[in-house]
mmCIF file of C-alpha atoms and ligand atoms in Angstrom:
data_model
loop_
_atom_site.group_PDB
_atom_site.id
_atom_site.type_symbol
_atom_site.label_atom_id
_atom_site.label_comp_id
_atom_site.label_asym_id
_atom_site.label_seq_id
_atom_site.Cartn_x
_atom_site.Cartn_y
_atom_site.Cartn_z
ATOM 1 C CA MET T 1 25.405 13.829 5.267
ATOM 2 C CA ASP T 2 27.432 13.671 7.685
ATOM 3 C CA GLY T 3 28.043 10.039 10.016
ATOM 4 C CA VAL T 4 26.607 7.725 6.766
ATOM 5 C CA PRO T 5 30.026 5.727 6.131
ATOM 6 C CA VAL T 6 30.229 5.179 9.773
ATOM 7 C CA ILE T 7 26.353 4.179 10.119
ATOM 8 C CA ARG T 8 26.777 1.591 7.312
ATOM 9 C CA ARG T 9 29.697 0.207 8.671
ATOM 10 C CA LYS T 10 29.153 -0.335 11.943
ATOM 11 C CA LEU T 11 25.516 -1.564 11.427
ATOM 12 C CA LYS T 12 26.522 -4.059 9.229
ATOM 13 C CA ALA T 13 29.121 -5.089 11.505
ATOM 14 C CA TRP T 14 26.686 -5.304 14.331
ATOM 15 C CA HIS T 15 24.356 -7.231 12.597
ATOM 16 C CA ARG T 16 26.736 -9.983 11.638
ATOM 17 C CA ARG T 17 27.228 -10.493 15.137
ATOM 18 C CA HIS T 18 24.225 -9.832 16.862
ATOM 19 C CA ALA T 19 20.764 -10.517 14.290
ATOM 20 C CA ARG T 20 18.321 -12.930 15.783
ATOM 21 C CA VAL T 21 18.563 -16.193 13.480
ATOM 22 C CA LEU T 22 15.043 -16.165 11.751
ATOM 23 C CA PRO T 23 13.808 -18.892 9.130
ATOM 24 C CA TRP T 24 13.507 -16.291 6.281
ATOM 25 C CA ARG T 25 17.472 -15.426 6.980
ATOM 26 C CA GLU T 26 18.489 -18.959 6.495
ATOM 27 C CA THR T 27 17.398 -18.707 2.677
ATOM 28 C CA ALA T 28 18.150 -16.883 -0.623
ATOM 29 C CA ASP T 29 15.234 -17.764 -2.016
ATOM 30 C CA PRO T 30 12.986 -14.620 -3.365
ATOM 31 C CA TYR T 31 9.527 -16.289 -3.602
ATOM 32 C CA ARG T 32 10.005 -17.176 0.434
ATOM 33 C CA ILE T 33 11.752 -13.699 1.515
ATOM 34 C CA TRP T 34 8.565 -12.058 -0.543
ATOM 35 C CA ILE T 35 5.901 -13.871 1.835
ATOM 36 C CA SER T 36 8.028 -13.171 4.978
ATOM 37 C CA GLU T 37 8.270 -9.504 4.112
ATOM 38 C CA ILE T 38 4.558 -9.591 3.498
ATOM 39 C CA MET T 39 3.534 -11.716 6.517
ATOM 40 C CA LEU T 40 6.016 -9.006 8.930
ATOM 41 C CA GLN T 41 4.016 -5.797 7.861
ATOM 42 C CA GLN T 42 2.260 -4.737 11.160
ATOM 43 C CA THR T 43 2.798 -8.039 12.886
ATOM 44 C CA ARG T 44 5.181 -9.342 15.613
ATOM 45 C CA VAL T 45 8.008 -11.645 13.895
ATOM 46 C CA GLU T 46 7.598 -14.087 16.835
ATOM 47 C CA ALA T 47 3.762 -14.163 15.873
ATOM 48 C CA VAL T 48 4.844 -14.562 12.135
ATOM 49 C CA ILE T 49 6.844 -17.629 12.305
ATOM 50 C CA PRO T 50 4.441 -20.388 12.923
ATOM 51 C CA TYR T 51 2.555 -19.202 10.074
ATOM 52 C CA TYR T 52 5.721 -18.670 7.879
ATOM 53 C CA ASN T 53 6.248 -22.572 8.507
ATOM 54 C CA ARG T 54 2.902 -23.165 7.689
ATOM 55 C CA PHE T 55 2.452 -21.741 4.676
ATOM 56 C CA LEU T 56 5.378 -22.537 3.131
ATOM 57 C CA ALA T 57 5.146 -26.205 3.892
ATOM 58 C CA ALA T 58 1.529 -26.003 2.239
ATOM 59 C CA PHE T 59 2.438 -23.895 -0.859
ATOM 60 C CA PRO T 60 6.191 -24.466 -1.167
ATOM 61 C CA ASP T 61 6.669 -22.864 -4.525
ATOM 62 C CA LEU T 62 4.959 -20.026 -6.707
ATOM 63 C CA PRO T 63 3.273 -22.215 -9.194
ATOM 64 C CA THR T 64 2.178 -23.967 -6.133
ATOM 65 C CA LEU T 65 0.173 -20.801 -4.542
ATOM 66 C CA ALA T 66 -0.670 -19.205 -8.026
ATOM 67 C CA CYS T 67 -3.094 -23.144 -8.195
ATOM 68 C CA ALA T 68 -4.563 -22.790 -4.843
ATOM 69 C CA SER T 69 -7.733 -22.284 -4.170
ATOM 70 C CA GLU T 70 -8.316 -18.625 -2.391
ATOM 71 C CA ASP T 71 -10.190 -20.132 0.460
ATOM 72 C CA ASP T 72 -7.156 -22.801 0.781
ATOM 73 C CA VAL T 73 -4.717 -19.392 0.982
ATOM 74 C CA LEU T 74 -7.053 -17.764 3.360
ATOM 75 C CA ARG T 75 -7.423 -20.899 5.806
ATOM 76 C CA HIS T 76 -3.330 -20.982 5.925
ATOM 77 C CA TRP T 77 -3.795 -17.189 6.827
ATOM 78 C CA GLU T 78 -6.795 -17.041 9.481
ATOM 79 C CA GLY T 79 -5.328 -15.354 12.733
ATOM 80 C CA LEU T 80 -2.239 -13.721 10.928
ATOM 81 C CA GLY T 81 -5.060 -10.397 10.533
ATOM 82 C CA TYR T 82 -4.961 -7.959 7.441
ATOM 83 C CA TYR T 83 -6.556 -10.570 5.431
ATOM 84 C CA SER T 84 -5.864 -8.384 2.007
ATOM 85 C CA ARG T 85 -2.117 -9.341 2.306
ATOM 86 C CA ALA T 86 -3.430 -13.008 1.456
ATOM 87 C CA ARG T 87 -5.782 -12.281 -1.171
ATOM 88 C CA ASN T 88 -2.950 -9.929 -2.595
ATOM 89 C CA LEU T 89 -0.272 -12.188 -2.400
ATOM 90 C CA HIS T 90 -2.500 -14.890 -3.871
ATOM 91 C CA GLU T 91 -3.485 -12.850 -6.948
ATOM 92 C CA ALA T 92 0.266 -11.647 -7.140
ATOM 93 C CA ALA T 93 1.308 -15.119 -7.406
ATOM 94 C CA LYS T 94 -0.714 -15.469 -10.470
ATOM 95 C CA VAL T 95 0.077 -12.540 -12.400
ATOM 96 C CA VAL T 96 3.922 -13.888 -12.129
ATOM 97 C CA VAL T 97 3.078 -16.951 -13.331
ATOM 98 C CA ARG T 98 1.005 -15.373 -16.265
ATOM 99 C CA GLU T 99 3.491 -12.403 -17.119
ATOM 100 C CA PHE T 100 6.744 -13.320 -16.113
ATOM 101 C CA GLY T 101 7.213 -17.062 -16.557
ATOM 102 C CA GLY T 102 6.897 -17.575 -12.761
ATOM 103 C CA CYS T 103 9.799 -15.505 -11.546
ATOM 104 C CA LEU T 104 9.511 -12.565 -9.286
ATOM 105 C CA PRO T 105 10.447 -9.422 -10.643
ATOM 106 C CA ASP T 106 14.207 -8.381 -9.643
ATOM 107 C CA THR T 107 13.829 -5.069 -9.665
ATOM 108 C CA VAL T 108 11.633 -2.100 -7.714
ATOM 109 C CA GLU T 109 10.061 -0.947 -10.542
ATOM 110 C CA GLY T 110 8.916 -4.812 -11.742
ATOM 111 C CA LEU T 111 7.807 -5.661 -7.952
ATOM 112 C CA ARG T 112 5.820 -2.475 -7.729
ATOM 113 C CA ARG T 113 3.615 -3.894 -10.805
ATOM 114 C CA LEU T 114 2.321 -6.665 -8.303
ATOM 115 C CA PRO T 115 -0.883 -6.580 -6.319
ATOM 116 C CA GLY T 116 0.022 -5.767 -2.385
ATOM 117 C CA ILE T 117 3.646 -4.764 -3.180
ATOM 118 C CA GLY T 118 3.975 -1.081 -2.122
ATOM 119 C CA ALA T 119 7.679 1.006 -1.812
ATOM 120 C CA TYR T 120 8.356 -0.702 1.519
ATOM 121 C CA THR T 121 8.322 -4.034 0.141
ATOM 122 C CA ALA T 122 9.600 -3.349 -3.084
ATOM 123 C CA GLY T 123 12.569 -2.390 -1.405
ATOM 124 C CA ALA T 124 12.971 -5.045 0.841
ATOM 125 C CA VAL T 125 12.509 -8.084 -1.931
ATOM 126 C CA ALA T 126 15.265 -6.103 -4.266
ATOM 127 C CA SER T 127 17.849 -5.324 -1.779
ATOM 128 C CA ILE T 128 17.215 -8.678 0.248
ATOM 129 C CA ALA T 129 16.743 -11.525 -2.192
ATOM 130 C CA PHE T 130 18.418 -9.679 -5.440
ATOM 131 C CA GLY T 131 21.163 -7.055 -3.784
ATOM 132 C CA ARG T 132 19.860 -4.131 -5.544
ATOM 133 C CA ARG T 133 20.297 -0.951 -4.172
ATOM 134 C CA ALA T 134 16.990 -0.127 -2.995
ATOM 135 C CA ALA T 135 15.649 1.757 0.055
ATOM 136 C CA LEU T 136 12.881 0.609 2.429
ATOM 137 C CA VAL T 137 11.488 2.627 5.312
ATOM 138 C CA ASP T 138 8.933 0.492 7.792
ATOM 139 C CA GLY T 139 7.968 1.634 11.294
ATOM 140 C CA ASN T 140 11.123 0.222 12.876
ATOM 141 C CA VAL T 141 13.137 2.541 9.935
ATOM 142 C CA SER T 142 11.183 5.416 10.757
ATOM 143 C CA ARG T 143 11.784 5.050 14.467
ATOM 144 C CA VAL T 144 15.677 4.817 13.858
ATOM 145 C CA LEU T 145 16.038 7.542 11.245
ATOM 146 C CA ALA T 146 13.940 9.995 13.361
ATOM 147 C CA ARG T 147 16.236 9.500 16.283
ATOM 148 C CA LEU T 148 19.692 9.068 14.073
ATOM 149 C CA PHE T 149 19.105 12.479 12.437
ATOM 150 C CA THR T 150 16.610 14.416 14.840
ATOM 151 C CA VAL T 151 13.532 14.389 12.503
ATOM 152 C CA THR T 152 11.185 17.045 13.814
ATOM 153 C CA GLU T 153 8.426 16.545 11.218
ATOM 154 C CA ALA T 154 5.824 13.984 12.395
ATOM 155 C CA VAL T 155 7.048 10.087 11.416
ATOM 156 C CA ASP T 156 3.261 9.598 10.264
ATOM 157 C CA GLY T 157 2.604 12.549 8.193
ATOM 158 C CA THR T 158 3.293 13.436 4.599
ATOM 159 C CA ALA T 159 6.560 15.491 4.859
ATOM 160 C CA GLY T 160 7.597 13.376 7.494
ATOM 161 C CA ARG T 161 7.254 10.196 5.364
ATOM 162 C CA LYS T 162 8.970 11.753 2.578
ATOM 163 C CA ARG T 163 11.999 13.223 4.548
ATOM 164 C CA LEU T 164 12.523 9.661 5.852
ATOM 165 C CA TRP T 165 12.703 8.350 2.477
ATOM 166 C CA ALA T 166 15.244 10.863 1.105
ATOM 167 C CA LEU T 167 17.031 9.986 4.224
ATOM 168 C CA ALA T 168 16.562 5.881 3.152
ATOM 169 C CA GLU T 169 17.718 6.462 -0.081
ATOM 170 C CA VAL T 170 21.061 8.089 1.079
ATOM 171 C CA LEU T 171 22.076 5.623 3.520
ATOM 172 C CA VAL T 172 21.740 2.442 1.793
ATOM 173 C CA PRO T 173 25.000 1.033 0.358
ATOM 174 C CA GLU T 174 25.803 0.010 -3.064
ATOM 175 C CA ARG T 175 27.522 -2.924 -1.360
ATOM 176 C CA GLU T 176 25.286 -5.263 0.690
ATOM 177 C CA PRO T 177 21.854 -3.302 0.730
ATOM 178 C CA GLY T 178 20.058 -6.133 1.799
ATOM 179 C CA LEU T 179 22.343 -6.798 4.793
ATOM 180 C CA PHE T 180 22.082 -3.322 5.463
ATOM 181 C CA ASN T 181 18.585 -2.773 5.390
ATOM 182 C CA GLN T 182 17.920 -5.651 8.005
ATOM 183 C CA ALA T 183 20.227 -4.257 10.146
ATOM 184 C CA LEU T 184 18.174 -1.225 9.908
ATOM 185 C CA MET T 185 15.064 -3.083 11.139
ATOM 186 C CA GLU T 186 16.892 -5.109 13.130
ATOM 187 C CA LEU T 187 18.247 -2.236 15.061
ATOM 188 C CA GLY T 188 14.440 -0.611 15.259
ATOM 189 C CA ALA T 189 13.167 -4.181 16.332
ATOM 190 C CA CYS T 190 15.624 -4.953 18.920
ATOM 191 C CA VAL T 191 17.830 -1.926 20.532
ATOM 192 C CA CYS T 192 15.947 1.821 19.453
ATOM 193 C CA VAL T 193 12.635 -0.295 20.381
ATOM 194 C CA PRO T 194 9.578 2.407 20.969
ATOM 195 C CA LYS T 195 9.502 3.349 24.638
ATOM 196 C CA VAL T 196 12.893 2.278 26.693
ATOM 197 C CA PRO T 197 15.544 2.591 23.745
ATOM 198 C CA ARG T 198 18.521 0.683 24.714
ATOM 199 C CA CYS T 199 21.067 3.282 23.803
ATOM 200 C CA GLY T 200 23.953 2.024 25.928
ATOM 201 C CA GLY T 201 24.567 -1.221 23.670
ATOM 202 C CA CYS T 202 23.564 0.818 20.300
ATOM 203 C CA PRO T 203 26.208 0.677 18.016
ATOM 204 C CA VAL T 204 25.533 4.225 15.964
ATOM 205 C CA ARG T 205 24.857 5.912 19.604
ATOM 206 C CA GLY T 206 28.133 8.266 18.431
ATOM 207 C CA VAL T 207 26.542 9.562 15.463
ATOM 208 C CA CYS T 208 22.781 9.453 16.944
ATOM 209 C CA GLY T 209 21.688 13.311 16.956
ATOM 210 C CA ALA T 210 18.971 12.480 19.428
ATOM 211 C CA TYR T 211 20.982 10.385 21.772
ATOM 212 C CA ARG T 212 23.838 13.139 21.663
ATOM 213 C CA ALA T 213 21.571 15.998 22.214
ATOM 214 C CA GLY T 214 19.641 14.320 25.456
ATOM 215 C CA ALA T 215 16.598 14.070 23.734
ATOM 216 C CA VAL T 216 16.154 10.753 22.435
ATOM 217 C CA ALA T 217 12.209 10.711 24.399
ATOM 218 C CA LEU T 218 11.307 13.459 22.081
ATOM 219 C CA TYR T 219 11.697 11.172 18.732
ATOM 220 C CA PRO T 220 9.687 9.972 16.368
ATOM 221 C CA VAL T 221 7.106 13.031 16.432
ATOM 222 C CA ARG T 222 4.105 11.919 15.660
ATOM 223 C CA ALA T 223 0.537 13.402 14.484
ATOM 224 C CA ARG T 224 -2.187 14.050 17.147
ATOM 225 C CA ARG T 225 -4.747 11.264 16.728
ATOM 226 C CA GLY T 226 -8.344 11.119 17.402
ATOM 227 C CA ALA T 227 -9.932 8.654 19.471
ATOM 228 C CA VAL T 228 -10.363 4.747 18.243
ATOM 229 C CA PRO T 229 -14.228 4.286 17.868
ATOM 230 C CA HIS T 230 -16.066 1.534 19.378
ATOM 231 C CA LYS T 231 -18.538 -0.502 17.784
ATOM 232 C CA GLU T 232 -21.064 -2.480 19.736
ATOM 233 C CA VAL T 233 -21.914 -5.608 17.294
ATOM 234 C CA VAL T 234 -24.219 -8.793 17.387
ATOM 235 C CA CYS T 235 -23.848 -12.283 15.409
ATOM 236 C CA GLY T 236 -26.057 -15.094 15.635
ATOM 237 C CA VAL T 237 -25.381 -18.613 15.683
ATOM 238 C CA LEU T 238 -28.103 -20.211 13.481
ATOM 239 C CA GLU T 239 -28.741 -23.603 14.248
ATOM 240 C CA ARG T 240 -30.143 -26.353 12.066
ATOM 241 C CA GLY T 241 -29.926 -29.975 12.128
ATOM 242 C CA GLY T 242 -26.355 -30.054 14.062
ATOM 243 C CA ARG T 243 -25.429 -27.491 11.386
ATOM 244 C CA VAL T 244 -24.727 -24.001 11.743
ATOM 245 C CA LEU T 245 -25.205 -21.067 8.701
ATOM 246 C CA LEU T 246 -22.482 -19.465 7.817
ATOM 247 C CA GLY T 247 -21.797 -16.252 5.442
ATOM 248 C CA LYS T 248 -18.813 -15.851 3.169
ATOM 249 C CA ARG T 249 -17.822 -11.704 2.912
ATOM 250 C CA ALA T 250 -18.270 -10.318 -0.209
ATOM 251 C CA GLU T 251 -16.610 -7.214 0.449
ATOM 252 C CA GLY T 252 -14.333 -4.959 2.605
ATOM 253 C CA MET T 253 -10.967 -6.030 4.325
ATOM 254 C CA LEU T 254 -12.005 -9.687 5.605
ATOM 255 C CA ARG T 255 -13.288 -10.124 1.935
ATOM 256 C CA GLY T 256 -13.374 -14.072 1.401
ATOM 257 C CA LEU T 257 -13.772 -14.626 4.822
ATOM 258 C CA TRP T 258 -16.697 -16.713 6.513
ATOM 259 C CA GLU T 259 -18.407 -15.419 9.517
ATOM 260 C CA PHE T 260 -21.648 -15.695 11.374
ATOM 261 C CA PRO T 261 -24.375 -13.308 10.337
ATOM 262 C CA GLY T 262 -24.267 -9.884 12.348
ATOM 263 C CA GLY T 263 -23.820 -6.438 12.619
ATOM 264 C CA GLU T 264 -23.918 -2.946 14.121
ATOM 265 C CA VAL T 265 -26.407 -2.356 16.836
ATOM 266 C CA ARG T 266 -28.009 1.148 16.258
ATOM 267 C CA GLU T 267 -28.536 4.079 18.540
ATOM 268 C CA GLY T 268 -31.384 2.955 20.448
ATOM 269 C CA GLU T 269 -31.663 -0.763 19.548
ATOM 270 C CA THR T 270 -31.561 -3.716 21.558
ATOM 271 C CA GLN T 271 -28.936 -6.301 21.016
ATOM 272 C CA VAL T 272 -31.620 -9.043 20.001
ATOM 273 C CA GLY T 273 -33.831 -6.455 18.252
ATOM 274 C CA ALA T 274 -30.489 -5.321 16.435
ATOM 275 C CA LEU T 275 -30.215 -9.628 16.158
ATOM 276 C CA ALA T 276 -33.759 -9.918 14.568
ATOM 277 C CA ARG T 277 -33.067 -7.310 12.345
ATOM 278 C CA ILE T 278 -29.657 -8.037 10.728
ATOM 279 C CA VAL T 279 -30.409 -11.807 10.367
ATOM 280 C CA GLU T 280 -33.605 -11.410 8.465
ATOM 281 C CA GLY T 281 -32.085 -8.977 6.693
ATOM 282 C CA GLU T 282 -28.881 -10.956 5.793
ATOM 283 C CA THR T 283 -30.647 -14.586 5.442
ATOM 284 C CA GLY T 284 -34.307 -14.109 4.967
ATOM 285 C CA LEU T 285 -34.876 -16.109 8.223
ATOM 286 C CA ARG T 286 -36.736 -15.184 10.875
ATOM 287 C CA LEU T 287 -35.496 -15.548 14.790
ATOM 288 C CA ARG T 288 -37.515 -17.847 16.635
ATOM 289 C CA GLU T 289 -35.613 -18.586 20.005
ATOM 290 C CA ARG T 290 -31.916 -17.425 21.256
ATOM 291 C CA GLU T 291 -29.562 -17.485 23.933
ATOM 292 C CA ALA T 292 -26.048 -15.794 24.660
ATOM 293 C CA LEU T 293 -23.466 -17.539 23.977
ATOM 294 C CA CYS T 294 -20.825 -15.655 24.804
ATOM 295 C CA VAL T 295 -18.926 -12.094 24.284
ATOM 296 C CA VAL T 296 -15.627 -11.134 22.705
ATOM 297 C CA ASP T 297 -13.908 -7.753 22.829
ATOM 298 C CA HIS T 298 -11.820 -7.283 19.522
ATOM 299 C CA ALA T 299 -9.149 -4.644 17.990
ATOM 300 C CA TYR T 300 -8.597 -3.499 14.532
ATOM 301 C CA SER T 301 -5.974 -0.894 13.779
ATOM 302 C CA HIS T 302 -8.727 1.655 13.344
ATOM 303 C CA PHE T 303 -11.860 0.730 15.528
ATOM 304 C CA THR T 304 -12.773 -1.438 18.441
ATOM 305 C CA LEU T 305 -15.885 -3.828 18.912
ATOM 306 C CA THR T 306 -17.335 -5.620 21.401
ATOM 307 C CA LEU T 307 -19.398 -8.933 19.668
ATOM 308 C CA HIS T 308 -22.348 -10.081 21.628
ATOM 309 C CA ALA T 309 -23.046 -13.557 20.026
ATOM 310 C CA TYR T 310 -26.340 -15.531 20.572
ATOM 311 C CA VAL T 311 -27.073 -19.296 19.674
ATOM 312 C CA CYS T 312 -30.505 -19.023 17.705
ATOM 313 C CA GLU T 313 -33.141 -21.269 16.383
ATOM 314 C CA VAL T 314 -34.874 -19.853 13.369
ATOM 315 C CA SER T 315 -37.841 -20.815 10.312
ATOM 316 C CA GLY T 316 -38.069 -19.841 6.976
ATOM 317 C CA ARG T 317 -35.657 -20.581 4.091
ATOM 318 C CA ALA T 318 -31.873 -18.986 4.140
ATOM 319 C CA ARG T 319 -31.331 -16.578 1.074
ATOM 320 C CA CYS T 320 -27.993 -14.961 0.422
ATOM 321 C CA ARG T 321 -28.635 -11.577 0.380
ATOM 322 C CA HIS T 322 -26.034 -9.940 1.706
ATOM 323 C CA HIS T 323 -23.041 -12.125 1.035
ATOM 324 C CA ALA T 324 -20.875 -13.940 -1.503
ATOM 325 C CA ALA T 325 -22.016 -17.213 -0.183
ATOM 326 C CA LEU T 326 -24.588 -18.676 2.275
ATOM 327 C CA GLU T 327 -23.552 -22.502 3.631
ATOM 328 C CA TRP T 328 -25.354 -24.763 6.428
ATOM 329 C CA VAL T 329 -22.104 -26.062 7.890
ATOM 330 C CA THR T 330 -20.541 -29.108 10.254
ATOM 331 C CA GLU T 331 -18.815 -28.698 13.285
ATOM 332 C CA SER T 332 -15.963 -29.965 11.623
ATOM 333 C CA GLY T 333 -16.629 -27.987 8.235
ATOM 334 C CA LEU T 334 -15.918 -24.858 11.029
ATOM 335 C CA LEU T 335 -12.573 -25.767 11.104
ATOM 336 C CA LEU T 336 -11.781 -26.096 7.128
ATOM 337 C CA ARG T 337 -13.391 -22.445 6.702
ATOM 338 C CA ALA T 338 -10.798 -19.363 7.541
ATOM 339 C CA MET T 339 -12.532 -16.888 9.735
ATOM 340 C CA PRO T 340 -12.110 -13.799 11.202
ATOM 341 C CA ARG T 341 -10.613 -13.741 14.665
ATOM 342 C CA ALA T 342 -13.504 -12.729 16.535
ATOM 343 C CA ASP T 343 -15.682 -15.191 14.654
ATOM 344 C CA ARG T 344 -13.541 -18.194 15.514
ATOM 345 C CA ILE T 345 -13.491 -17.574 19.365
ATOM 346 C CA VAL T 346 -17.322 -17.762 18.813
ATOM 347 C CA ALA T 347 -17.284 -20.747 16.688
ATOM 348 C CA ASP T 348 -14.809 -22.240 19.741
ATOM 349 C CA HIS T 349 -17.272 -21.073 22.181
ATOM 350 C CA TRP T 350 -20.178 -22.931 20.254
ATOM 351 C CA ARG T 351 -18.513 -26.058 19.903
ATOM 352 C CA ASN T 352 -17.845 -26.575 23.796
ATOM 353 C CA ARG T 353 -21.422 -25.231 24.167
ATOM 354 C CA GLU T 354 -21.034 -22.774 27.110
ATOM 355 C CA ILE T 355 -24.769 -21.091 26.527
ATOM 356 C CA ARG T 356 -26.229 -19.294 29.460
ATOM 357 C CA PRO T 357 -29.878 -18.615 29.471
ATOM 358 C CA ILE T 358 -31.044 -14.947 29.408
HETATM 359 FE FE1 SF4 M 401 18.183 4.588 18.776
HETATM 360 FE FE2 SF4 M 401 19.430 5.483 21.268
HETATM 361 FE FE3 SF4 M 401 20.647 4.225 18.837
HETATM 362 FE FE4 SF4 M 401 20.257 6.862 19.149
HETATM 363 S S1 SF4 M 401 21.574 6.025 20.297
HETATM 364 S S2 SF4 M 401 19.554 5.187 17.371
HETATM 365 S S3 SF4 M 401 18.381 6.531 19.969
HETATM 366 S S4 SF4 M 401 19.427 2.859 20.184
#
């Protein structure tokens, strides 16, 4: 493949001079590098830094994380999203203590046996923490490689992904593979950015296929996507004696987080009708009075939602029918539980009591 030695040399030299100073680049500890790689998946560097620092202050080493409760781990993850990452991290720490004597495996194959570690994370940890010649492809690397080698297959399709991994495997050098991989990712994050790449300052523009063809805007090629679905959702802040009722999610991507009882409004249903149906179905409680509290718009990766929250008076005895657990919690108890982002906004509104009559 043309240009491989040039790309390796120039990228490594550029990274040594221009790489951002980031907390996980100041350490050689595989545990800390692993935590950073999991947090950085689908999350911006600036958002990760405070979480990374707080998480490591709470769980400074792998045995401490393995011994922590899931609630505590999720609480330190709250707001970062993609909560399966936190649950898998916790589970993987337990596996490492139980089966690997507390030391992370140092090969791609060994790392991939752990929950939550896919091809990208295994490549990142093996190369950066253990100096293994292991390739990686993430969103930034996909874009850089698609432009450098004018990849015509869609980068989010099977053929495109296969091609990108094959390119990354050829490119990664025997010497300093971790430095090279980080340089590739850093180039994608800071220079070869999605909308207007800064080709004038790019260390590899001399060998970049898209740049030389004057066709940078055509890459990366993406498969066409349908519109993102939208959901109308209601939830109830059910009050009793100064406490509110929270349910612990039993399944799905938010499993283990605490939420207000609620769900989707059906076609032809009013918000209040949906609220009464859902509250009774999930908790056995009857809705008596309610007042509108707030409206929250939130976007997940594969859908968006508008959440209409109501403060409610209810009658009857709460029964756990839908959640892993139900608990009446105080205001301070709300702060101690990990909640999805939209529910946290509702909780903050309730604590500030911004109620308007309907
Ligand atoms: Fe990306 Fe431009 Fe560099 Fe090519 S020259 S790798 S398009 S920044």
